[in-house]
PDB file of C-alpha atoms in Angstrom:
ATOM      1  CA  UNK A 131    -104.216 188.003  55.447  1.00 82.00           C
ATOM      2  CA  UNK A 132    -101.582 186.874  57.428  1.00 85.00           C
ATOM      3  CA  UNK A 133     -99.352 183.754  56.210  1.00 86.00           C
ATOM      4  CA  UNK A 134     -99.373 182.118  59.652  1.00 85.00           C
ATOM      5  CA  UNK A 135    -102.331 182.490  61.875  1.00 87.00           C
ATOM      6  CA  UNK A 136    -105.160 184.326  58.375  1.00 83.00           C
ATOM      7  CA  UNK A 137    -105.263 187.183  60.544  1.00 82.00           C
ATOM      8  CA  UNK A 138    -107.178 190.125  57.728  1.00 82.00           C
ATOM      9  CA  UNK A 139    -105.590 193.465  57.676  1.00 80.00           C
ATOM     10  CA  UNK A 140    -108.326 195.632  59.347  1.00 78.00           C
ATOM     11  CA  UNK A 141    -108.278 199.364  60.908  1.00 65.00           C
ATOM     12  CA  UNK A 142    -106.118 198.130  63.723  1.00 75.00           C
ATOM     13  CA  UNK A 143    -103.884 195.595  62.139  1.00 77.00           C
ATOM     14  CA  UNK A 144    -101.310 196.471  59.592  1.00 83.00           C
ATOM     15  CA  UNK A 145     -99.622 193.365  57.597  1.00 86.00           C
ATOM     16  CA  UNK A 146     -96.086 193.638  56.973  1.00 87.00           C
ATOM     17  CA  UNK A 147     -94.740 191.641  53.685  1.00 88.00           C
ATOM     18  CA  UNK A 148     -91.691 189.824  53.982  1.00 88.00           C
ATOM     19  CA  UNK A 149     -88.734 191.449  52.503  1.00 86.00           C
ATOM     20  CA  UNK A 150     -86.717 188.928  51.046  1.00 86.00           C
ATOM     21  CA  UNK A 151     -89.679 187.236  48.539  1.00 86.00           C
ATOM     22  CA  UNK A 152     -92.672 190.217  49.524  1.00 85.00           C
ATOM     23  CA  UNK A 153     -95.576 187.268  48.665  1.00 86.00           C
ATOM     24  CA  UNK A 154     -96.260 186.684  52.157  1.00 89.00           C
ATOM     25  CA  UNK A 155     -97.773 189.059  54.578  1.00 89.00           C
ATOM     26  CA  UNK A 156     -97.245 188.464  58.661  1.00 88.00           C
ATOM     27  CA  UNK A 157     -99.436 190.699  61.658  1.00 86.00           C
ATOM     28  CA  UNK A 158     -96.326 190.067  63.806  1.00 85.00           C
ATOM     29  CA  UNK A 159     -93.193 189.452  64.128  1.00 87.00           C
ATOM     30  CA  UNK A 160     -94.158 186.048  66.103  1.00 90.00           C
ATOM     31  CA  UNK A 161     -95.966 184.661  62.932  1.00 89.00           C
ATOM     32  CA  UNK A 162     -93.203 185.529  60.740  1.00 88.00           C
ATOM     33  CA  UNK A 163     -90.876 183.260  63.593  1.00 89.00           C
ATOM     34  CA  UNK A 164     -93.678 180.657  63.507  1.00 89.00           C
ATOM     35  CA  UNK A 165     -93.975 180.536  59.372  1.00 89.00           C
ATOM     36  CA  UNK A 166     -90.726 180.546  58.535  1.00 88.00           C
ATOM     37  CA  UNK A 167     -88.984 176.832  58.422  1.00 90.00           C
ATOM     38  CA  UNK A 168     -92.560 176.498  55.925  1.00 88.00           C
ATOM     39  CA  UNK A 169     -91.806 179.877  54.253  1.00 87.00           C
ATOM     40  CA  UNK A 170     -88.061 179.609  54.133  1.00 88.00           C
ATOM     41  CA  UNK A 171     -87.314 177.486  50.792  1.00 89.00           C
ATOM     42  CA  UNK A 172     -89.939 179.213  49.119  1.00 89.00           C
ATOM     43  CA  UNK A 173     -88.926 182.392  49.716  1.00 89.00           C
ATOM     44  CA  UNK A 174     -85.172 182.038  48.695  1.00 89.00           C
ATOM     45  CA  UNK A 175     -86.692 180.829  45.586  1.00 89.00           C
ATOM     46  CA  UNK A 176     -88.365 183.872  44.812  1.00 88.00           C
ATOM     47  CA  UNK A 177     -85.912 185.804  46.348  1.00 87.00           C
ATOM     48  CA  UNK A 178     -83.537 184.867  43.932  1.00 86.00           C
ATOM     49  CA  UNK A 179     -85.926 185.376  41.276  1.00 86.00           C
ATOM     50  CA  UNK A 180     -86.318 188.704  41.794  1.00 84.00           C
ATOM     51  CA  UNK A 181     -82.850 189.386  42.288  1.00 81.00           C
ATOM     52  CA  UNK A 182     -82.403 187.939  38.715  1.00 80.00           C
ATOM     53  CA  UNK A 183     -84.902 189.891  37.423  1.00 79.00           C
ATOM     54  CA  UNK A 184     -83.309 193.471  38.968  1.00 73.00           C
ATOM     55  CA  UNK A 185     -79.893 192.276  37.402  1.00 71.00           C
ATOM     56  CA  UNK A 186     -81.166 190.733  33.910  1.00 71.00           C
ATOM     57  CA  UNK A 187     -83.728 193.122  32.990  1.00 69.00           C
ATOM     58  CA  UNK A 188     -83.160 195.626  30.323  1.00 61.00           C
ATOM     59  CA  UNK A 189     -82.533 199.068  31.464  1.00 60.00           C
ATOM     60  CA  UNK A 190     -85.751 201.215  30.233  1.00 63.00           C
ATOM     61  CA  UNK A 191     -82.956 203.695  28.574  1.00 63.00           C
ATOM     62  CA  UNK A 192     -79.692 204.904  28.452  1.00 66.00           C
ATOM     63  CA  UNK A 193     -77.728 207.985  29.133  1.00 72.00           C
ATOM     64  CA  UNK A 194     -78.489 208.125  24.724  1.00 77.00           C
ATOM     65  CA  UNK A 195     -82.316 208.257  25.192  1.00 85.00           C
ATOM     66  CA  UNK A 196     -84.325 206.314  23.162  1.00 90.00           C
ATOM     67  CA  UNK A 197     -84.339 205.581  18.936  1.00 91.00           C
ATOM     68  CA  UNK A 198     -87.157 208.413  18.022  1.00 93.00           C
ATOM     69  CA  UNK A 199     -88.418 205.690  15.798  1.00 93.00           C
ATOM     70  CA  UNK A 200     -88.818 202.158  17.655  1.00 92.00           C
ATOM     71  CA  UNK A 201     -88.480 203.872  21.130  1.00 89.00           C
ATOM     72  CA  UNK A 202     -85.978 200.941  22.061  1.00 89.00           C
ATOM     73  CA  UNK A 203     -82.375 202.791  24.375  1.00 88.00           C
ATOM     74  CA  UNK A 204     -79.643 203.590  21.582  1.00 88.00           C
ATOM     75  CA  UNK A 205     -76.809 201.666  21.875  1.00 85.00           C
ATOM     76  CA  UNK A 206     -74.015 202.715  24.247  1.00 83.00           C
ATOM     77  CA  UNK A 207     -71.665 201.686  21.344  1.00 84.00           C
ATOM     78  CA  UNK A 208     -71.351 204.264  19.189  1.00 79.00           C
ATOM     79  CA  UNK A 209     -71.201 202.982  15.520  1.00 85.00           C
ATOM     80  CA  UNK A 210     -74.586 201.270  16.544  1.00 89.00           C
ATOM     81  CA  UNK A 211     -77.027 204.810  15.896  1.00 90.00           C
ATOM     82  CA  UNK A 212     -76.406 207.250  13.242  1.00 89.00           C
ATOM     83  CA  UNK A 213     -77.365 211.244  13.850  1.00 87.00           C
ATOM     84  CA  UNK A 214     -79.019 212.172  11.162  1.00 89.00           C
ATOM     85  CA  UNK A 215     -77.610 215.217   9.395  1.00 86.00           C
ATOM     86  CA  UNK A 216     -81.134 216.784   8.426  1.00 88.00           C
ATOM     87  CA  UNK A 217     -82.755 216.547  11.324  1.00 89.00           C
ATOM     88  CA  UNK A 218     -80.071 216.017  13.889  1.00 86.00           C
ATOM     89  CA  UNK A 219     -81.980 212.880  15.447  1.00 90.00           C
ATOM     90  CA  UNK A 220     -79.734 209.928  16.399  1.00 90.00           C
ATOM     91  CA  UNK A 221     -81.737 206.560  15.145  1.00 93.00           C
ATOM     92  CA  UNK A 222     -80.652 202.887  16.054  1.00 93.00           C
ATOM     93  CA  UNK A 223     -78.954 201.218  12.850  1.00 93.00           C
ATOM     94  CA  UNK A 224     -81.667 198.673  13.111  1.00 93.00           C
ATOM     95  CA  UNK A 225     -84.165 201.527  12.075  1.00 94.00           C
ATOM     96  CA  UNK A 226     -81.700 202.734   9.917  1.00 94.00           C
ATOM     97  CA  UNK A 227     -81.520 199.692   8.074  1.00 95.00           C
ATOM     98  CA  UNK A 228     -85.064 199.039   7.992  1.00 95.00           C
ATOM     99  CA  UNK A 229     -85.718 201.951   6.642  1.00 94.00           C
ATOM    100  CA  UNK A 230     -83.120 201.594   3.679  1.00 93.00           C
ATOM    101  CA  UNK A 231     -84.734 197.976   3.081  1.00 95.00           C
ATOM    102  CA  UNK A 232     -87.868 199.940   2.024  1.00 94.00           C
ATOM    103  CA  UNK A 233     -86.661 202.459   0.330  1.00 94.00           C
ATOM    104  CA  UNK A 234     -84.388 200.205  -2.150  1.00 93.00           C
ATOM    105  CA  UNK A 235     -87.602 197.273  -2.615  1.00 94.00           C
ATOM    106  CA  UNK A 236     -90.055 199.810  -3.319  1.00 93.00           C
ATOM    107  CA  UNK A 237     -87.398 201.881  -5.853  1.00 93.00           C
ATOM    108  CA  UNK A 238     -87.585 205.416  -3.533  1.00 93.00           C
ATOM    109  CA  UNK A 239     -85.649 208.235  -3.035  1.00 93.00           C
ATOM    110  CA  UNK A 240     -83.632 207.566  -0.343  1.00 92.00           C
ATOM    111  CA  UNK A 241     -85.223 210.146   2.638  1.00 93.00           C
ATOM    112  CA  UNK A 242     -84.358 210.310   6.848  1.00 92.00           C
ATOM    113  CA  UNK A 243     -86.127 207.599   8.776  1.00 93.00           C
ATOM    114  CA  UNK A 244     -87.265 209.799  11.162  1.00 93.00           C
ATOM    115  CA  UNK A 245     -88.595 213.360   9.012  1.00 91.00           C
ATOM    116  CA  UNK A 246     -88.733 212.039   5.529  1.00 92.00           C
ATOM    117  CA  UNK A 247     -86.201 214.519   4.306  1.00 92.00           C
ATOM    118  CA  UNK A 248     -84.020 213.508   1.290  1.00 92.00           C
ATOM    119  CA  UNK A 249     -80.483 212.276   2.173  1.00 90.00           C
ATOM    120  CA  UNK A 250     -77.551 214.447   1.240  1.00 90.00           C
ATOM    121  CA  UNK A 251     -75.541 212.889  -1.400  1.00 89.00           C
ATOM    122  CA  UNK A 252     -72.335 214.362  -0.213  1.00 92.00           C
ATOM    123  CA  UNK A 253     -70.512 215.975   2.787  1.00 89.00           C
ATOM    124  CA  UNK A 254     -70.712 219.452   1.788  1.00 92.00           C
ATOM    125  CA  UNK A 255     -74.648 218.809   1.570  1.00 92.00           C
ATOM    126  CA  UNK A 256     -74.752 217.049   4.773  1.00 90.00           C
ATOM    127  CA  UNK A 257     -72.236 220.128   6.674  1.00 90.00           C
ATOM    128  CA  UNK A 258     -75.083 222.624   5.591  1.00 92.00           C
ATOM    129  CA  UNK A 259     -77.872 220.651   7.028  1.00 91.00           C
ATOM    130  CA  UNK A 260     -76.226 220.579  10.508  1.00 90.00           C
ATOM    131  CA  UNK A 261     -75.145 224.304  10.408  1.00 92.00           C
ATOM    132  CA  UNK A 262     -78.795 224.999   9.535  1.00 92.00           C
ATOM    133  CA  UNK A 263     -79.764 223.315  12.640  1.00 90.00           C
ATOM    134  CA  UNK A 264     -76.999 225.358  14.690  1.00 91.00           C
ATOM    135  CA  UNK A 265     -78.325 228.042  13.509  1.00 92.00           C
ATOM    136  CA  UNK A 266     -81.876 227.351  14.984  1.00 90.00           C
ATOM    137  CA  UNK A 267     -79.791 226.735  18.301  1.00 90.00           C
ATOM    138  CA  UNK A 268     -80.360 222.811  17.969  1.00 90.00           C
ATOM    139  CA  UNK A 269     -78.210 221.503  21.086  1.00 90.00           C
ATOM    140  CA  UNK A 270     -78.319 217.712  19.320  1.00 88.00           C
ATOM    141  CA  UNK A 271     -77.034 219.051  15.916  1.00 89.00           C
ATOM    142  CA  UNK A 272     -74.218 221.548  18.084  1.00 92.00           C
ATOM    143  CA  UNK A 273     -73.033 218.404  19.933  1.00 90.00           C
ATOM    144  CA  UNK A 274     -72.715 216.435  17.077  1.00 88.00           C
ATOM    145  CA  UNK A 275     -71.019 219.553  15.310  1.00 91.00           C
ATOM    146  CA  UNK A 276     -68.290 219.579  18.691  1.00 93.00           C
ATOM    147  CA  UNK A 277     -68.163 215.258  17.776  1.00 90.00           C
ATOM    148  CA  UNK A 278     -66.838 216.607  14.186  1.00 89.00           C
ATOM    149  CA  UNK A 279     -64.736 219.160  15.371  1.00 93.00           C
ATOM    150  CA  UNK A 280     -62.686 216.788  18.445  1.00 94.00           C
ATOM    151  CA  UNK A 281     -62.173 213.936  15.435  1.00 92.00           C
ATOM    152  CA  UNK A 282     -61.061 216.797  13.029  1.00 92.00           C
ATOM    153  CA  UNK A 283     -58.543 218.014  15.529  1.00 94.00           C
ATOM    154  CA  UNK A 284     -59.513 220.788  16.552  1.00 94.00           C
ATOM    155  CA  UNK A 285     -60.638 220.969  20.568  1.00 94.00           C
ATOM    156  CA  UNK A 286     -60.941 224.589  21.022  1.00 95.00           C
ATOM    157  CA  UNK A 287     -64.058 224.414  17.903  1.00 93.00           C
ATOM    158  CA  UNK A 288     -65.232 221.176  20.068  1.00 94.00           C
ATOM    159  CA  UNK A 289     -65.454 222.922  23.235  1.00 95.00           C
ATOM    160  CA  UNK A 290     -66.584 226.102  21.912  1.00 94.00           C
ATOM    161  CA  UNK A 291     -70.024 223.688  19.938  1.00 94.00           C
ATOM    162  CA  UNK A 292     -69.798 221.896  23.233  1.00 93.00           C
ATOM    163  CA  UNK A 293     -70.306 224.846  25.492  1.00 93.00           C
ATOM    164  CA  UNK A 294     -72.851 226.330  23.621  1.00 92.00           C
ATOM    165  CA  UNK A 295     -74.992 222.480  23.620  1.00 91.00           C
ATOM    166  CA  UNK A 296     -74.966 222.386  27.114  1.00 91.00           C
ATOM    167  CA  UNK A 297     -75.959 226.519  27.494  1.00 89.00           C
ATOM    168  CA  UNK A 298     -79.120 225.617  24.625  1.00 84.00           C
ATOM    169  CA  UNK A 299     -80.037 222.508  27.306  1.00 77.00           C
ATOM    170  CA  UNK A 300     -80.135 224.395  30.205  1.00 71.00           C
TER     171      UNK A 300
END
């Protein structure tokens, strides 16, 4: 109902919500005059509280998606998530850890957070699980192959894994 005069909103009478705090509802522009010096601290109270709340609030994901494990948005810094050579999912450290935590109290082979598949115990093991998942046109594990590539030196391999990411997204 309306804030000023308790005017319901009926077939013929729409309610418009103010815009700056949108708790109060007005049937016309002259209630909204006649409410506001009792409407006016209260709304740039909430006004501002919803302003906060826009600006504060964690962003539902980033451009990195989401950990596949606690479904929280990776980290936009880069030594915070770790792709995972097996199964070419990136995974928060924080799962990461957790997951190594486990594996070392309960004495276990150490396996990927995310598909249980043992960890390679050295690079040559991990290089074949990622060129397995090229292989099977995996556009995470071809990105991550152009990553290796760029820090290696050599761009035109980078581009070439690159190119070939973005062609398996599309």
């Amino acid at each position: 109902c309306c804030a000023a005069c308790g005017t319901a909103e009926v077939d013929d009478i729409n309610l418009k919500t103010c815009t700056a705090c949108k708790s109060v509802r007005y049937c016309s522009i002259k209630c909204q005059k006649h409410h506001r010096p009792k409407h006016k601290r209260e709304c740039k109270k909430r006004a501002a509280e919803l302003r906060d709340e826009i600006l504060f609030k964690q962003p539902e994901s980033s451009h990195e998606g989401d950990c596949p494990i606690c479904f929280l948005p990776l980290p936009l810094v880069e030594n915070k998530s770790i792709v995972m050579s097996c199964c070419s999912k990136k995974i928060c450290r924080g799962c990461a850890y957790a997951n190594q935590v486990r594996e070392l109290e309960g004495k276990l082979q150490q396996k990927c957070a995310f598909c249980r598949h043992p960890v390679p115990h050295t690079e040559e093991e991990a290089m074949k699980h990622i060129m397995k998942r090229v292989e099977a046109n995996d556009p995470a594990a071809m990105c991550h192959m152009g990553v290796r590539c760029h820090l290696g030196g050599d761009i035109e391999g980078a581009f070439l894994y690159w190119t070939k990411a973005a062609d398996a997204y599309s």
